[in-house]
CSV table of C-alpha atoms in Angstrom, one decimal:
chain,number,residue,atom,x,y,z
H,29,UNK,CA,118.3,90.9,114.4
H,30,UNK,CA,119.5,89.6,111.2
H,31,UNK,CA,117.9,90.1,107.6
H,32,UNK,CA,115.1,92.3,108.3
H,33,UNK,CA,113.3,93.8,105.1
H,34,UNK,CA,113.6,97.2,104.6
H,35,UNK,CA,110.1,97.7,105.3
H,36,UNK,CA,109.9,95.9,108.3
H,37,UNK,CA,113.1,98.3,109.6
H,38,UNK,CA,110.5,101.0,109.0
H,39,UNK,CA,107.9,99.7,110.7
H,40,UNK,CA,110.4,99.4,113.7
H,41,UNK,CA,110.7,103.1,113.7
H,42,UNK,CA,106.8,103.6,113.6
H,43,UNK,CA,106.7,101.4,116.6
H,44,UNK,CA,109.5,102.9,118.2
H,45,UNK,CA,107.2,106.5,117.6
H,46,UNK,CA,104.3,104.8,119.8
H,47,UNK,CA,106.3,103.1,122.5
H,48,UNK,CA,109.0,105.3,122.9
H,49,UNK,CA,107.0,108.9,122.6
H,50,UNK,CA,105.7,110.3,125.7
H,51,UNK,CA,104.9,108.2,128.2
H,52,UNK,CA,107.6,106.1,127.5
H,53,UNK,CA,106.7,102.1,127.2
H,54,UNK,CA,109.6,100.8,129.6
H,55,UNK,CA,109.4,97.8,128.5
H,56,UNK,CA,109.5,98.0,124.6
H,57,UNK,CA,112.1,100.7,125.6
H,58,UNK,CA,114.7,98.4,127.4
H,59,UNK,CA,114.5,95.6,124.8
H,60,UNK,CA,114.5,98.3,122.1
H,61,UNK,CA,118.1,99.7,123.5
H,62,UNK,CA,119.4,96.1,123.6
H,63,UNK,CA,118.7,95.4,120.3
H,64,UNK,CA,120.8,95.9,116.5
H,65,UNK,CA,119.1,96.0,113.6
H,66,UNK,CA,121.3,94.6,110.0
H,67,UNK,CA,118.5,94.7,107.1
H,68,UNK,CA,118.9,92.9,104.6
H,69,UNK,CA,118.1,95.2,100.7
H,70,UNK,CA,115.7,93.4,98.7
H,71,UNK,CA,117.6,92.7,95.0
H,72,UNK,CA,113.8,91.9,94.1
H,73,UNK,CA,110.8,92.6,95.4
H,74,UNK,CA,110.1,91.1,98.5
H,75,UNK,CA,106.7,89.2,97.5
H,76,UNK,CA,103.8,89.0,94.7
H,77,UNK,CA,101.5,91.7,96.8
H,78,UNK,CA,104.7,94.5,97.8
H,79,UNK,CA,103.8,98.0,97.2
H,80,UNK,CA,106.5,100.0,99.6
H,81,UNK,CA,107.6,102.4,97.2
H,82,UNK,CA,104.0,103.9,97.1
H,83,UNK,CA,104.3,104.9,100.9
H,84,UNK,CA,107.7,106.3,100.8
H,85,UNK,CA,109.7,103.3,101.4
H,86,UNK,CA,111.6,101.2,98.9
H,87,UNK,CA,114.1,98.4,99.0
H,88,UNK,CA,116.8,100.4,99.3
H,89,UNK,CA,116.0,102.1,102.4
H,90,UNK,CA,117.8,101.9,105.5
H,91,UNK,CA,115.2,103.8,108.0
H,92,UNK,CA,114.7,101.4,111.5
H,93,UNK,CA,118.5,99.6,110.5
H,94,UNK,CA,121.8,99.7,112.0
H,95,UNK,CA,123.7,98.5,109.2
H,96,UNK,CA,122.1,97.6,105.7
H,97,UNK,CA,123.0,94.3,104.3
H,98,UNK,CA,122.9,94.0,100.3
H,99,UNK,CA,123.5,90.3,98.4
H,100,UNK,CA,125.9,90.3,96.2
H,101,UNK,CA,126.2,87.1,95.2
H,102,UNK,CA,125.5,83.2,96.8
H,103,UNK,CA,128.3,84.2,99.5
H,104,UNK,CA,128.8,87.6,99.5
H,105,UNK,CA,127.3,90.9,101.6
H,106,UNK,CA,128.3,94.0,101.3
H,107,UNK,CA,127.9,96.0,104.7
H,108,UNK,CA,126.7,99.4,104.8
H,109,UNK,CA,126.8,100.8,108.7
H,110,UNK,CA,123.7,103.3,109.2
H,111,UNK,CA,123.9,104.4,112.8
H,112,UNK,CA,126.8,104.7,115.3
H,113,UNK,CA,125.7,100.8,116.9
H,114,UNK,CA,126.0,99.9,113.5
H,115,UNK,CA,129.7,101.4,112.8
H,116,UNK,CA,130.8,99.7,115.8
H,117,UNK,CA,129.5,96.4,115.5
H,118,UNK,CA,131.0,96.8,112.1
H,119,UNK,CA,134.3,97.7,113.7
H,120,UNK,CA,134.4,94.6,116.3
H,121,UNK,CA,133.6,92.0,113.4
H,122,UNK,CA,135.6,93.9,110.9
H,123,UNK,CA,139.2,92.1,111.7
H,124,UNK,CA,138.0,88.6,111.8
H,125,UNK,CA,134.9,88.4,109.2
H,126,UNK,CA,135.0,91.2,106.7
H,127,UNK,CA,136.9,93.2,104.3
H,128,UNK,CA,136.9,96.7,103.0
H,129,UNK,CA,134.7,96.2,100.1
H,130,UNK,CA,135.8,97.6,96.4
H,131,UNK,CA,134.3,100.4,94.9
H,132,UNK,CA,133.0,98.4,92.0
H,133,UNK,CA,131.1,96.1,94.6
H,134,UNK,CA,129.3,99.2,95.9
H,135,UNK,CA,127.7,100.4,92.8
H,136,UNK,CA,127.3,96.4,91.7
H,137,UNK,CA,124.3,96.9,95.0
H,138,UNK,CA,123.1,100.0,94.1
H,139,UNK,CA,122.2,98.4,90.6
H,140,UNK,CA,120.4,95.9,92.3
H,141,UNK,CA,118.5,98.2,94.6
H,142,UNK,CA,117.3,100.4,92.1
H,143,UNK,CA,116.8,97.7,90.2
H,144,UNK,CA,113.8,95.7,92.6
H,145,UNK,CA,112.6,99.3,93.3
H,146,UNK,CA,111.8,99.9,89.6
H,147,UNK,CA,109.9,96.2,90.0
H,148,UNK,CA,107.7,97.3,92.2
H,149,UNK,CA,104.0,98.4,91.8
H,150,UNK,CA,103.6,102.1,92.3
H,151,UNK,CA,100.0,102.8,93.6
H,152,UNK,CA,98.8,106.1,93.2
H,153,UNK,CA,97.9,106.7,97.3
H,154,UNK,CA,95.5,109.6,98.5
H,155,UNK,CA,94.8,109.5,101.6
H,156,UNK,CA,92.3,112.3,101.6
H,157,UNK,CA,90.1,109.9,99.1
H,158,UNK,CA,89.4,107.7,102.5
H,159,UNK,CA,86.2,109.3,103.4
H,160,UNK,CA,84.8,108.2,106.7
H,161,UNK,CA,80.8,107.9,105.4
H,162,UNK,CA,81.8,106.2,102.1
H,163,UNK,CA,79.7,103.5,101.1
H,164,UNK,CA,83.4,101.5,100.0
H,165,UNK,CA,83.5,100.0,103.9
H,166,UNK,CA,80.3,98.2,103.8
H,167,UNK,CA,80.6,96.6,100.5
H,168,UNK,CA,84.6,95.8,100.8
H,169,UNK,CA,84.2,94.5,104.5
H,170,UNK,CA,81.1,92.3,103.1
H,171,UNK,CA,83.5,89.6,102.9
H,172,UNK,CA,85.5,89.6,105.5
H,173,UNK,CA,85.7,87.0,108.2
H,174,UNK,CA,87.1,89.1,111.3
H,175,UNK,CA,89.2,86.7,111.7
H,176,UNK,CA,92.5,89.2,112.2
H,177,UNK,CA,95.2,87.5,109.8
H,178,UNK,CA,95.5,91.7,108.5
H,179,UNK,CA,96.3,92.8,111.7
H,180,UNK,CA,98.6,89.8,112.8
H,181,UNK,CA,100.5,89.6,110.1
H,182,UNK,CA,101.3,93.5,109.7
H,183,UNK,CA,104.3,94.8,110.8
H,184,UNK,CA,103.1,98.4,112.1
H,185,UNK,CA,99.6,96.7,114.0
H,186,UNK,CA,100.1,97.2,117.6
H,187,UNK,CA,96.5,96.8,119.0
H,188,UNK,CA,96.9,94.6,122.7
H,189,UNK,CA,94.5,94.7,125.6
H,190,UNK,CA,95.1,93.9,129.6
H,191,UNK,CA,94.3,90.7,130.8
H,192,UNK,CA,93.7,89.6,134.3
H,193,UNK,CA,94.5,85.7,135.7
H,194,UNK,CA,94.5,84.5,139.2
H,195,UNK,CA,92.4,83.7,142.2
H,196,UNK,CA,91.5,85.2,145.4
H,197,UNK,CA,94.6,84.9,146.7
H,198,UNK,CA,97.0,85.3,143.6
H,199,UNK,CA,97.3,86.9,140.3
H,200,UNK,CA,98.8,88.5,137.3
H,201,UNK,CA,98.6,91.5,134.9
H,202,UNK,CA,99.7,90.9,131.4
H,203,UNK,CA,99.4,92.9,128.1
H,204,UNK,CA,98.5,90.5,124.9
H,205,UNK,CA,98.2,91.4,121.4
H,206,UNK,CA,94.8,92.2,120.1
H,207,UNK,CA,93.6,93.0,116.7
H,208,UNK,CA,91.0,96.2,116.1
H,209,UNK,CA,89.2,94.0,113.9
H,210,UNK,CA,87.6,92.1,116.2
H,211,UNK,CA,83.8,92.6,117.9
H,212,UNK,CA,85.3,92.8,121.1
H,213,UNK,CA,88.1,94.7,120.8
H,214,UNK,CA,86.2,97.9,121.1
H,215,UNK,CA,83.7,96.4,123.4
H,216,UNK,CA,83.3,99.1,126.5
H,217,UNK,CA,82.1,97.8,129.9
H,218,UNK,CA,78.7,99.5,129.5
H,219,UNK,CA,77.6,97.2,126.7
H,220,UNK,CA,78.0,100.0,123.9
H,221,UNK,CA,80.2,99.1,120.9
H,222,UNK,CA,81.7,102.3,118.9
H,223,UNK,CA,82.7,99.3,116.2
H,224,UNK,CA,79.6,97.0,116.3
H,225,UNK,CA,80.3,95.7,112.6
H,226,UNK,CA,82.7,94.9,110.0
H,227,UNK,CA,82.3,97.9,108.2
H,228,UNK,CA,83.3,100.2,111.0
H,229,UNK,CA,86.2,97.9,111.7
H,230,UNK,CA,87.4,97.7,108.4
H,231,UNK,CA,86.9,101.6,107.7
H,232,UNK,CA,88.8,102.1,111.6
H,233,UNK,CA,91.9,99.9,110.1
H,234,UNK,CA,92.0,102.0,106.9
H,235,UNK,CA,91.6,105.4,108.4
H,236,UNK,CA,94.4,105.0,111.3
H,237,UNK,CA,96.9,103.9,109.2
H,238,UNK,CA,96.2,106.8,105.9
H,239,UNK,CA,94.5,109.3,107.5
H,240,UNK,CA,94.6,109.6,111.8
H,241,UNK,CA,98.3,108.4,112.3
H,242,UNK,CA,99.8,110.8,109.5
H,243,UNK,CA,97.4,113.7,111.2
H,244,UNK,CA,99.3,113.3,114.4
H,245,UNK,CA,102.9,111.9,113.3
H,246,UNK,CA,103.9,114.9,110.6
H,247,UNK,CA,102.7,112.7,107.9
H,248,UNK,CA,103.7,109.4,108.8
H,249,UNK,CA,101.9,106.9,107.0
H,250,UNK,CA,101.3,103.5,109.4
H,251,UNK,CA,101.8,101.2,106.3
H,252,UNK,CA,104.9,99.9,105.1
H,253,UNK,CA,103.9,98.8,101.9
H,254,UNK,CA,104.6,95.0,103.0
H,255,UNK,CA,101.9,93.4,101.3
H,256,UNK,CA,101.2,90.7,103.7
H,257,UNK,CA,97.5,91.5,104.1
H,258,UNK,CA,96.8,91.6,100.6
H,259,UNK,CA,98.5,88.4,99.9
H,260,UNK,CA,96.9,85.9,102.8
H,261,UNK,CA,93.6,87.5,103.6
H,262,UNK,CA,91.9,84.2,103.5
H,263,UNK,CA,89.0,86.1,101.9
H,264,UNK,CA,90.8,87.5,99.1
H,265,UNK,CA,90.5,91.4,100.4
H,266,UNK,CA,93.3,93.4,99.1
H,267,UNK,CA,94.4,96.2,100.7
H,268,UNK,CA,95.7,97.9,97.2
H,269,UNK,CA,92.4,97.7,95.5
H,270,UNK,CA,90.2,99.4,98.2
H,271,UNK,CA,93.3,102.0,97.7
H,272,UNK,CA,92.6,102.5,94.4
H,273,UNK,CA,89.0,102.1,94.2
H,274,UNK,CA,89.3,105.4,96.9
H,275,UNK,CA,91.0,107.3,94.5
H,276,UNK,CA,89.6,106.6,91.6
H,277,UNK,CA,86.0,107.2,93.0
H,278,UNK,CA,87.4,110.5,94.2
H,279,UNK,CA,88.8,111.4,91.2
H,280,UNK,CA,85.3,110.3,89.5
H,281,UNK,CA,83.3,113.1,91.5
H,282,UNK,CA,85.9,115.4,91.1
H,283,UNK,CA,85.4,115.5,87.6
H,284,UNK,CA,81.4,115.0,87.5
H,285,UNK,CA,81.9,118.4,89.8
H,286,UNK,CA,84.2,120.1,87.0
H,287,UNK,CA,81.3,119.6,84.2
């Protein structure tokens, strides 16, 4: 895979922390060993809505690649290996396609990557501002249309339910993706829905990724900072706002408790 942002590489590695941890997901586990990552080092930020550098990513990272690609110019890339599949790949190629890059040309992308990391908006994140009973789900989800463009367009959402096709005398198991934002997603055979409404949904996204994931992966947040949420929501929710209304209505009643 070729040109990967550096914070889809990291998302890779969250994936590769649900698949690939006990039980192991044979499946995502066999295509997973098959495949080499070359990122691609944003010289700019990536879009309008990017935020990585608030969750411990930034456009210089290399976490999820197997070499890390950096533009230099309309035809040149310099070529960083990562990993040991990356040095070797780099060593097959090397003779035919590449060159042993000057020192001058490394530091030229290290300007650039430091650069589009210092372009970036820096959020202030608290995860501990997420409170489960705040009233922020209800009016933020208000309008929301459940229709699962968040889920489907982020990198780290990995939601899929089993489906069942055949007749009477034939038939097949398959796993789909899903999205936790829909009504039936956490539909259970009795009737009873633990996620009846958009509020619960909304608040079920928010808390996995800032609050239950890190609990359970040594701080780990499941966002990448991508953006893409924010930026096509077809109902104009961003993602960064609810973050900062959080903190600053935490930091609000923090202080109204200090007078």
């Amino acid at each position: 895979m070729f040109g990967a942002r550096p914070c889809d590489c990291a998302a890779l590695s969250r994936l590769d922390e649900v698949f690939i941890r006990e039980p192991v997901d044979d499946r995502y586990d066999q295509r997973r060993n098959r495949l080499t990552v070359i990122g691609l080092a944003c010289t700019q930020p990536a879009g309008p809505s990017c935020f990585c550098t608030s969750v411990g990513i930034s456009p210089e990272s290399t976490d999820g690649m197997d070499i890390r690609a950096t533009k230099l110019g309309k035809d040149d890339l310099l070529l960083e290996p990562v990993t040991g599949r990356g040095e070797a790949l780099i060593g097959k190629i090397g003779k035919v396609l590449l060159h042993v890059a000057e020192k001058e040309l490394e530091l030229q992308a290290a300007d650039k990557r430091s650069a589009a990391a210092a372009a970036v908006r820096a959020l202030p994140i608290r995860p501990e501002a997420l409170e489960f009973d705040s009233p922020l789900w209800r009016r933020e989800s208000a309008a929301c249309l459940g229709c699962g463009t968040c889920t489907f367009l982020c990198p780290t959402c990995h939601c899929f339910t089993i489906e069942h096709r055949g007749n009477k005398k034939q038939g097949r198991v398959f796993r789909s993706w899903d999205s936790c934002q829909f009504q039936a997603y956490s539909l259970e055979a009795s009737g009873f829905n633990p996620r009846p409404n958009k509020e619960a949904r909304m608040r079920q996204r928010f808390l996995h990724k800032f609050k239950y994931y890190p609990e359970s992966h040594g701080g780990t947040l499941m966002c990448v900072g991508c953006g893409r949420c924010a930026h096509l929501c077809p109902a104009g929710i961003d993602l960064r706002d609810i973050l900062a209304t959080a903190t600053d209505s935490q930091a609000e009643g923090n202080s109204d408790g200090n007078q």
